[in-house]
């Protein structure tokens, strides 16, 4: 079992999603359509297997919550896959570019589009989401 775990870990570390596997948590802010802003606490889990990654990100404040899930695959610097936001029952596609823990993608669904920037450096991660809907933006700082 240990040999298998070691092999999987080293293969994951050499992938596009190197260094992302595991559980992350930290603070952030969300900006709503009316311009109001809420402090949020976030927790994210990444499962990396070769050129694929599954992500579950939950962020909440006293008055606001979102649960984002995504499954993406990387090939030749391109990232594509699907996403869903379970508390609002919305989902769609993700497309963009990324390598070495740094990604620029667009998440789309009917009537919704968001630009997402994610950068991982060591045990720190920055996530910035920008949208043109009731949910305008989120800035999140996570660490392992």
CSV table of N, CA and C in Angstrom, one decimal:
chain,number,residue,atom,x,y,z
A,1,UNK,N,0.8,-1.2,0.0
A,1,UNK,CA,0.0,0.0,0.0
A,1,UNK,C,0.9,1.2,0.0
A,2,UNK,N,1.9,1.3,0.8
A,2,UNK,CA,2.8,2.4,0.8
A,2,UNK,C,3.5,2.7,-0.5
A,3,UNK,N,3.9,1.6,-1.2
A,3,UNK,CA,4.5,1.8,-2.5
A,3,UNK,C,3.5,2.4,-3.5
A,4,UNK,N,2.3,2.0,-3.5
A,4,UNK,CA,1.3,2.6,-4.4
A,4,UNK,C,1.1,4.0,-4.0
A,5,UNK,N,0.9,4.4,-2.8
A,5,UNK,CA,0.7,5.8,-2.4
A,5,UNK,C,1.9,6.6,-2.8
A,6,UNK,N,3.1,6.2,-2.7
A,6,UNK,CA,4.3,6.9,-3.1
A,6,UNK,C,4.3,7.1,-4.6
A,7,UNK,N,4.0,6.1,-5.3
A,7,UNK,CA,4.0,6.2,-6.8
A,7,UNK,C,3.0,7.2,-7.2
A,8,UNK,N,1.8,7.1,-6.7
A,8,UNK,CA,0.7,8.0,-7.0
A,8,UNK,C,1.1,9.5,-6.7
A,9,UNK,N,1.6,9.7,-5.5
A,9,UNK,CA,2.0,11.0,-5.1
A,9,UNK,C,3.1,11.6,-6.1
A,10,UNK,N,4.1,10.8,-6.4
A,10,UNK,CA,5.1,11.4,-7.3
A,10,UNK,C,4.6,11.6,-8.7
A,11,UNK,N,3.7,10.8,-9.2
A,11,UNK,CA,3.1,11.0,-10.5
A,11,UNK,C,2.3,12.3,-10.4
A,12,UNK,N,1.5,12.5,-9.4
A,12,UNK,CA,0.7,13.7,-9.2
A,12,UNK,C,1.5,14.9,-9.1
A,13,UNK,N,2.7,14.8,-8.4
A,13,UNK,CA,3.5,16.0,-8.3
A,13,UNK,C,4.1,16.4,-9.6
A,14,UNK,N,4.3,15.5,-10.6
A,14,UNK,CA,4.9,15.9,-11.8
A,14,UNK,C,3.8,16.4,-12.8
A,15,UNK,N,2.6,16.4,-12.5
A,15,UNK,CA,1.5,16.8,-13.4
A,15,UNK,C,1.3,18.3,-13.4
A,16,UNK,N,0.3,18.7,-14.2
A,16,UNK,CA,-0.1,20.1,-14.3
A,16,UNK,C,-0.6,20.6,-12.9
A,17,UNK,N,-1.1,19.7,-12.1
A,17,UNK,CA,-1.7,20.0,-10.8
A,17,UNK,C,-0.7,19.8,-9.6
A,18,UNK,N,0.6,19.8,-9.9
A,18,UNK,CA,1.6,19.5,-8.9
A,18,UNK,C,1.4,20.4,-7.7
A,19,UNK,N,1.5,19.8,-6.5
A,19,UNK,CA,1.4,20.6,-5.3
A,19,UNK,C,0.0,21.0,-4.8
A,20,UNK,N,-1.0,20.6,-5.6
A,20,UNK,CA,-2.3,21.0,-5.2
A,20,UNK,C,-3.1,20.0,-4.4
A,21,UNK,N,-2.7,18.7,-4.5
A,21,UNK,CA,-3.5,17.7,-3.8
A,21,UNK,C,-3.5,17.9,-2.3
A,22,UNK,N,-4.7,17.6,-1.7
A,22,UNK,CA,-4.8,17.7,-0.2
A,22,UNK,C,-5.9,18.7,0.1
A,23,UNK,N,-5.9,19.0,1.4
A,23,UNK,CA,-7.0,19.9,2.0
A,23,UNK,C,-6.4,21.3,2.3
A,24,UNK,N,-7.0,22.3,1.9
A,24,UNK,CA,-6.6,23.7,2.1
A,24,UNK,C,-7.7,24.4,2.9
A,25,UNK,N,-7.4,25.5,3.6
A,25,UNK,CA,-8.4,26.3,4.3
A,25,UNK,C,-7.9,27.7,4.5
A,26,UNK,N,-8.8,28.6,4.6
A,26,UNK,CA,-8.4,30.0,4.9
A,26,UNK,C,-9.5,31.0,4.7
A,27,UNK,N,-9.2,32.3,4.8
A,27,UNK,CA,-10.2,33.3,4.7
A,27,UNK,C,-10.4,33.9,3.3
A,28,UNK,N,-11.5,34.7,3.2
A,28,UNK,CA,-11.7,35.3,1.9
A,28,UNK,C,-12.8,36.4,2.0
A,29,UNK,N,-13.1,37.0,0.9
A,29,UNK,CA,-14.3,37.9,0.9
A,29,UNK,C,-15.1,37.6,-0.4
A,30,UNK,N,-16.4,37.8,-0.3
A,30,UNK,CA,-17.3,37.7,-1.4
A,30,UNK,C,-18.0,39.0,-1.6
A,31,UNK,N,-18.1,39.5,-2.8
A,31,UNK,CA,-18.8,40.7,-3.2
A,31,UNK,C,-20.1,40.4,-3.9
A,32,UNK,N,-21.2,40.9,-3.4
A,32,UNK,CA,-22.5,40.6,-4.0
A,32,UNK,C,-22.9,41.7,-5.0
A,33,UNK,N,-24.0,41.5,-5.8
A,33,UNK,CA,-24.4,42.4,-6.8
A,33,UNK,C,-24.7,43.8,-6.3
A,34,UNK,N,-25.2,43.9,-5.1
A,34,UNK,CA,-25.5,45.2,-4.5
A,34,UNK,C,-24.3,46.0,-4.0
A,35,UNK,N,-23.1,45.4,-4.2
A,35,UNK,CA,-21.9,46.0,-3.7
A,35,UNK,C,-21.5,45.6,-2.3
A,36,UNK,N,-22.3,45.0,-1.6
A,36,UNK,CA,-22.0,44.6,-0.2
A,36,UNK,C,-21.0,43.5,-0.3
A,37,UNK,N,-20.2,43.4,0.8
A,37,UNK,CA,-19.1,42.4,0.9
A,37,UNK,C,-19.2,41.7,2.2
A,38,UNK,N,-18.9,40.4,2.2
A,38,UNK,CA,-18.9,39.5,3.3
A,38,UNK,C,-17.6,38.8,3.5
A,39,UNK,N,-17.2,38.7,4.7
A,39,UNK,CA,-16.0,37.9,5.0
A,39,UNK,C,-16.4,36.4,5.0
A,40,UNK,N,-15.6,35.5,4.4
A,40,UNK,CA,-16.0,34.1,4.3
A,40,UNK,C,-14.8,33.3,4.8
A,41,UNK,N,-15.1,32.1,5.3
A,41,UNK,CA,-14.1,31.1,5.6
A,41,UNK,C,-14.3,30.0,4.6
A,42,UNK,N,-13.2,29.5,4.0
A,42,UNK,CA,-13.2,28.5,3.0
A,42,UNK,C,-12.4,27.3,3.3
A,43,UNK,N,-12.8,26.1,2.7
A,43,UNK,CA,-12.1,24.9,2.8
A,43,UNK,C,-12.2,24.2,1.5
A,44,UNK,N,-11.1,23.8,1.0
A,44,UNK,CA,-11.0,23.2,-0.4
A,44,UNK,C,-10.2,21.8,-0.3
A,45,UNK,N,-10.7,20.9,-1.0
A,45,UNK,CA,-10.0,19.6,-1.1
A,45,UNK,C,-9.8,19.3,-2.6
A,46,UNK,N,-8.6,18.9,-2.9
A,46,UNK,CA,-8.2,18.6,-4.3
A,46,UNK,C,-7.7,17.1,-4.3
A,47,UNK,N,-8.3,16.3,-5.2
A,47,UNK,CA,-7.8,15.0,-5.5
A,47,UNK,C,-7.2,15.0,-6.9
A,48,UNK,N,-5.9,14.7,-6.9
A,48,UNK,CA,-5.1,14.8,-8.2
A,48,UNK,C,-4.7,13.4,-8.5
A,49,UNK,N,-5.0,13.0,-9.8
A,49,UNK,CA,-4.5,11.7,-10.3
A,49,UNK,C,-4.0,12.0,-11.7
A,50,UNK,N,-2.7,12.0,-11.9
A,50,UNK,CA,-2.1,12.3,-13.2
A,50,UNK,C,-2.6,13.6,-13.7
A,51,UNK,N,-3.2,13.6,-14.9
A,51,UNK,CA,-3.6,14.8,-15.6
A,51,UNK,C,-5.0,15.2,-15.2
A,52,UNK,N,-5.6,14.6,-14.2
A,52,UNK,CA,-7.0,14.9,-13.8
A,52,UNK,C,-7.0,15.5,-12.3
A,53,UNK,N,-8.0,16.3,-12.1
A,53,UNK,CA,-8.1,16.8,-10.7
A,53,UNK,C,-9.6,17.0,-10.4
A,54,UNK,N,-10.0,16.6,-9.2
A,54,UNK,CA,-11.3,16.9,-8.7
A,54,UNK,C,-11.2,17.9,-7.5
A,55,UNK,N,-12.1,18.9,-7.5
A,55,UNK,CA,-12.0,19.9,-6.5
A,55,UNK,C,-13.3,20.1,-5.8
A,56,UNK,N,-13.3,20.3,-4.5
A,56,UNK,CA,-14.6,20.7,-3.8
A,56,UNK,C,-14.2,21.8,-2.9
A,57,UNK,N,-14.8,23.0,-3.1
A,57,UNK,CA,-14.6,24.2,-2.4
A,57,UNK,C,-15.9,24.7,-1.7
A,58,UNK,N,-15.8,24.8,-0.4
A,58,UNK,CA,-17.0,25.3,0.3
A,58,UNK,C,-16.5,26.6,1.1
A,59,UNK,N,-17.3,27.7,0.9
A,59,UNK,CA,-17.1,28.9,1.6
A,59,UNK,C,-18.3,29.4,2.2
A,60,UNK,N,-18.2,30.0,3.4
A,60,UNK,CA,-19.4,30.4,4.1
A,60,UNK,C,-19.1,31.6,5.0
A,61,UNK,N,-20.2,32.4,5.2
A,61,UNK,CA,-20.2,33.5,6.3
A,61,UNK,C,-21.5,33.3,7.0
A,62,UNK,N,-21.8,34.2,7.9
A,62,UNK,CA,-23.1,34.0,8.6
A,62,UNK,C,-24.3,34.1,7.7
A,63,UNK,N,-24.2,34.9,6.6
A,63,UNK,CA,-25.3,35.1,5.7
A,63,UNK,C,-25.2,34.5,4.3
A,64,UNK,N,-24.0,34.0,3.9
A,64,UNK,CA,-23.8,33.6,2.6
A,64,UNK,C,-23.0,32.2,2.6
A,65,UNK,N,-23.3,31.4,1.5
A,65,UNK,CA,-22.6,30.1,1.4
A,65,UNK,C,-22.5,29.7,-0.1
A,66,UNK,N,-21.4,29.1,-0.5
A,66,UNK,CA,-21.4,28.5,-1.8
A,66,UNK,C,-20.6,27.2,-1.7
A,67,UNK,N,-21.0,26.2,-2.5
A,67,UNK,CA,-20.3,24.9,-2.6
A,67,UNK,C,-20.0,24.6,-4.0
A,68,UNK,N,-18.7,24.8,-4.4
A,68,UNK,CA,-18.3,24.6,-5.8
A,68,UNK,C,-17.6,23.3,-5.9
A,69,UNK,N,-17.9,22.5,-6.9
A,69,UNK,CA,-17.3,21.3,-7.2
A,69,UNK,C,-16.9,21.3,-8.7
A,70,UNK,N,-15.7,20.8,-9.0
A,70,UNK,CA,-15.2,20.7,-10.4
A,70,UNK,C,-14.4,19.5,-10.6
A,71,UNK,N,-14.4,19.0,-11.8
A,71,UNK,CA,-13.6,17.9,-12.3
A,71,UNK,C,-13.0,18.4,-13.6
A,72,UNK,N,-11.7,18.4,-13.7
A,72,UNK,CA,-11.0,18.9,-14.8
A,72,UNK,C,-9.8,18.0,-15.3
A,73,UNK,N,-9.5,18.1,-16.5
A,73,UNK,CA,-8.4,17.4,-17.1
A,73,UNK,C,-7.5,18.4,-17.8
A,74,UNK,N,-6.2,18.1,-17.8
A,74,UNK,CA,-5.2,19.0,-18.4
A,74,UNK,C,-4.6,18.2,-19.6
A,75,UNK,N,-4.4,18.9,-20.7
A,75,UNK,CA,-3.7,18.3,-21.9
A,75,UNK,C,-3.1,19.4,-22.7
A,76,UNK,N,-1.8,19.4,-22.8
A,76,UNK,CA,-1.0,20.4,-23.6
A,76,UNK,C,-1.3,21.8,-23.1
A,77,UNK,N,-1.4,22.1,-21.8
A,77,UNK,CA,-1.5,23.4,-21.3
A,77,UNK,C,-3.0,23.9,-21.3
A,78,UNK,N,-3.9,23.1,-21.9
A,78,UNK,CA,-5.3,23.4,-21.9
A,78,UNK,C,-6.0,22.6,-20.7
A,79,UNK,N,-6.9,23.3,-20.0
A,79,UNK,CA,-7.7,22.7,-19.0
A,79,UNK,C,-9.1,22.7,-19.3
A,80,UNK,N,-9.8,21.6,-19.2
A,80,UNK,CA,-11.3,21.6,-19.5
A,80,UNK,C,-12.0,20.6,-18.5
A,81,UNK,N,-13.3,20.8,-18.4
A,81,UNK,CA,-14.0,19.9,-17.5
A,81,UNK,C,-15.4,20.5,-17.2
A,82,UNK,N,-15.9,20.1,-16.0
A,82,UNK,CA,-17.2,20.5,-15.6
A,82,UNK,C,-17.2,21.0,-14.2
A,83,UNK,N,-18.2,21.8,-13.9
A,83,UNK,CA,-18.3,22.4,-12.5
A,83,UNK,C,-19.8,22.4,-12.1
A,84,UNK,N,-20.0,22.5,-10.8
A,84,UNK,CA,-21.4,22.6,-10.3
A,84,UNK,C,-21.3,23.4,-9.0
A,85,UNK,N,-22.4,24.2,-8.7
A,85,UNK,CA,-22.5,24.9,-7.5
A,85,UNK,C,-23.8,24.3,-6.9
A,86,UNK,N,-23.6,23.4,-5.9
A,86,UNK,CA,-24.7,22.6,-5.4
A,86,UNK,C,-25.8,23.3,-4.6
A,87,UNK,N,-25.4,24.4,-3.9
A,87,UNK,CA,-26.5,25.1,-3.1
A,87,UNK,C,-27.4,25.9,-4.0
A,88,UNK,N,-27.0,26.2,-5.3
A,88,UNK,CA,-27.9,27.0,-6.2
A,88,UNK,C,-28.3,26.1,-7.4
A,89,UNK,N,-27.9,24.8,-7.4
A,89,UNK,CA,-28.3,23.9,-8.5
A,89,UNK,C,-27.9,24.4,-9.9
A,90,UNK,N,-26.7,24.9,-10.0
A,90,UNK,CA,-26.2,25.4,-11.3
A,90,UNK,C,-24.9,24.7,-11.6
A,91,UNK,N,-24.6,24.5,-12.9
A,91,UNK,CA,-23.4,23.8,-13.3
A,91,UNK,C,-23.2,24.1,-14.8
A,92,UNK,N,-22.0,23.7,-15.2
A,92,UNK,CA,-21.6,23.9,-16.6
A,92,UNK,C,-20.2,23.5,-16.9
A,93,UNK,N,-19.6,24.2,-17.8
A,93,UNK,CA,-18.3,23.7,-18.3
A,93,UNK,C,-17.2,24.7,-17.8
A,94,UNK,N,-15.9,24.2,-17.8
A,94,UNK,CA,-14.7,25.0,-17.5
A,94,UNK,C,-13.8,24.8,-18.6
A,95,UNK,N,-13.2,25.9,-19.1
A,95,UNK,CA,-12.2,25.9,-20.1
A,95,UNK,C,-11.2,26.9,-19.9
A,96,UNK,N,-9.9,26.6,-20.1
A,96,UNK,CA,-8.9,27.7,-20.0
A,96,UNK,C,-7.5,27.1,-20.1
A,97,UNK,N,-6.5,27.7,-19.5
A,97,UNK,CA,-5.1,27.3,-19.6
A,97,UNK,C,-4.5,27.2,-18.2
A,98,UNK,N,-3.5,26.4,-18.1
A,98,UNK,CA,-2.8,26.3,-16.8
A,98,UNK,C,-1.7,25.3,-16.9
A,99,UNK,N,-0.8,25.5,-15.9
A,99,UNK,CA,0.4,24.7,-15.7
A,99,UNK,C,1.0,25.0,-14.4
A,100,UNK,N,1.7,24.1,-13.8
A,100,UNK,CA,2.5,24.3,-12.6
A,100,UNK,C,1.7,25.0,-11.5
A,101,UNK,N,0.4,24.7,-11.3
A,101,UNK,CA,-0.3,25.2,-10.2
A,101,UNK,C,-0.9,26.6,-10.4
A,102,UNK,N,-0.8,27.1,-11.7
A,102,UNK,CA,-1.3,28.5,-12.0
A,102,UNK,C,-2.3,28.3,-13.1
A,103,UNK,N,-3.6,28.8,-12.9
A,103,UNK,CA,-4.6,28.5,-13.9
A,103,UNK,C,-5.4,29.8,-14.1
A,104,UNK,N,-5.9,30.0,-15.4
A,104,UNK,CA,-6.8,31.0,-15.8
A,104,UNK,C,-7.9,30.3,-16.5
A,105,UNK,N,-9.1,30.2,-16.0
A,105,UNK,CA,-10.2,29.5,-16.6
A,105,UNK,C,-11.5,30.3,-16.6
A,106,UNK,N,-12.4,29.9,-17.5
A,106,UNK,CA,-13.8,30.5,-17.5
A,106,UNK,C,-14.8,29.4,-17.2
A,107,UNK,N,-15.6,29.6,-16.2
A,107,UNK,CA,-16.7,28.7,-15.9
A,107,UNK,C,-17.9,29.2,-16.5
A,108,UNK,N,-18.7,28.4,-17.3
A,108,UNK,CA,-19.9,28.9,-17.9
A,108,UNK,C,-21.0,28.0,-17.7
A,109,UNK,N,-22.2,28.6,-17.7
A,109,UNK,CA,-23.5,27.9,-17.6
A,109,UNK,C,-24.5,28.8,-18.2
A,110,UNK,N,-25.7,28.3,-18.4
A,110,UNK,CA,-26.8,29.1,-19.0
A,110,UNK,C,-27.0,30.4,-18.2
A,111,UNK,N,-26.7,31.6,-18.8
A,111,UNK,CA,-26.9,32.8,-18.1
A,111,UNK,C,-25.9,33.2,-17.1
A,112,UNK,N,-24.7,32.5,-17.1
A,112,UNK,CA,-23.7,32.7,-16.1
A,112,UNK,C,-22.3,32.5,-16.7
A,113,UNK,N,-21.4,33.4,-16.4
A,113,UNK,CA,-20.0,33.2,-16.7
A,113,UNK,C,-19.1,33.8,-15.6
A,114,UNK,N,-18.0,33.1,-15.3
A,114,UNK,CA,-17.1,33.6,-14.3
A,114,UNK,C,-15.7,33.3,-14.7
A,115,UNK,N,-14.8,34.3,-14.5
A,115,UNK,CA,-13.4,34.2,-14.7
A,115,UNK,C,-12.8,33.7,-13.4
A,116,UNK,N,-12.0,32.7,-13.5
A,116,UNK,CA,-11.4,32.2,-12.2
A,116,UNK,C,-9.9,32.1,-12.4
A,117,UNK,N,-9.1,32.7,-11.5
A,117,UNK,CA,-7.7,32.6,-11.5
A,117,UNK,C,-7.3,31.9,-10.2
A,118,UNK,N,-6.4,30.9,-10.4
A,118,UNK,CA,-5.9,30.1,-9.2
A,118,UNK,C,-4.4,30.0,-9.3
A,119,UNK,N,-3.7,30.3,-8.2
A,119,UNK,CA,-2.3,30.2,-8.2
A,119,UNK,C,-1.8,29.6,-6.9
A,120,UNK,N,-1.1,28.5,-7.1
A,120,UNK,CA,-0.5,27.7,-5.9
A,120,UNK,C,1.0,27.9,-5.9
A,121,UNK,N,1.5,28.4,-4.7
A,121,UNK,CA,2.9,28.5,-4.5
A,121,UNK,C,3.2,27.9,-3.2
A,122,UNK,N,3.9,26.7,-3.2
A,122,UNK,CA,4.2,26.0,-2.0
A,122,UNK,C,2.9,25.7,-1.2
A,123,UNK,N,2.8,26.1,0.0
A,123,UNK,CA,1.6,25.8,0.8
A,123,UNK,C,0.6,26.9,0.8
A,124,UNK,N,0.7,27.8,-0.1
A,124,UNK,CA,-0.3,29.0,-0.2
A,124,UNK,C,-1.0,28.9,-1.5
A,125,UNK,N,-2.2,29.3,-1.5
A,125,UNK,CA,-3.0,29.4,-2.7
A,125,UNK,C,-3.9,30.6,-2.7
A,126,UNK,N,-4.0,31.2,-3.9
A,126,UNK,CA,-4.8,32.4,-4.1
A,126,UNK,C,-5.9,32.1,-5.1
A,127,UNK,N,-7.1,32.3,-4.9
A,127,UNK,CA,-8.2,32.1,-5.8
A,127,UNK,C,-9.0,33.4,-6.0
A,128,UNK,N,-9.2,33.8,-7.2
A,128,UNK,CA,-10.0,35.0,-7.5
A,128,UNK,C,-11.0,34.6,-8.5
A,129,UNK,N,-12.3,34.9,-8.2
A,129,UNK,CA,-13.4,34.7,-9.1
A,129,UNK,C,-14.1,36.0,-9.4
A,130,UNK,N,-14.4,36.2,-10.7
A,130,UNK,CA,-15.1,37.4,-11.1
A,130,UNK,C,-16.3,37.0,-12.0
A,131,UNK,N,-17.5,37.5,-11.7
A,131,UNK,CA,-18.7,37.2,-12.4
A,131,UNK,C,-19.5,38.4,-12.6
A,132,UNK,N,-20.5,38.3,-13.5
A,132,UNK,CA,-21.4,39.4,-13.7
A,132,UNK,C,-22.9,39.0,-13.4
A,133,UNK,N,-23.0,38.5,-12.2
A,133,UNK,CA,-24.4,38.0,-11.8
A,133,UNK,C,-24.5,38.5,-10.3
A,134,UNK,N,-25.5,37.9,-9.6
A,134,UNK,CA,-25.7,38.2,-8.2
A,134,UNK,C,-24.4,38.1,-7.4
A,135,UNK,N,-23.7,37.1,-7.7
A,135,UNK,CA,-22.4,36.9,-7.2
A,135,UNK,C,-21.4,37.6,-8.0
A,136,UNK,N,-20.7,38.7,-7.6
A,136,UNK,CA,-19.8,39.5,-8.4
A,136,UNK,C,-18.4,39.0,-8.3
A,137,UNK,N,-17.9,38.7,-7.1
A,137,UNK,CA,-16.5,38.3,-7.0
A,137,UNK,C,-16.2,37.6,-5.7
A,138,UNK,N,-15.1,36.9,-5.6
A,138,UNK,CA,-14.6,36.3,-4.4
A,138,UNK,C,-13.1,36.3,-4.5
A,139,UNK,N,-12.5,36.6,-3.4
A,139,UNK,CA,-11.0,36.6,-3.3
A,139,UNK,C,-10.7,35.7,-2.0
A,140,UNK,N,-10.0,34.6,-2.3
A,140,UNK,CA,-9.8,33.6,-1.2
A,140,UNK,C,-8.3,33.3,-1.1
A,141,UNK,N,-7.8,33.3,0.1
A,141,UNK,CA,-6.4,32.9,0.4
A,141,UNK,C,-6.4,31.6,1.3
A,142,UNK,N,-5.9,30.5,0.7
A,142,UNK,CA,-5.9,29.3,1.4
A,142,UNK,C,-4.4,28.8,1.7
A,143,UNK,N,-4.3,28.0,2.7
A,143,UNK,CA,-3.0,27.3,3.0
A,143,UNK,C,-3.2,25.9,3.4
A,144,UNK,N,-2.2,25.1,3.3
A,144,UNK,CA,-2.3,23.7,3.7
A,144,UNK,C,-1.9,23.6,5.1
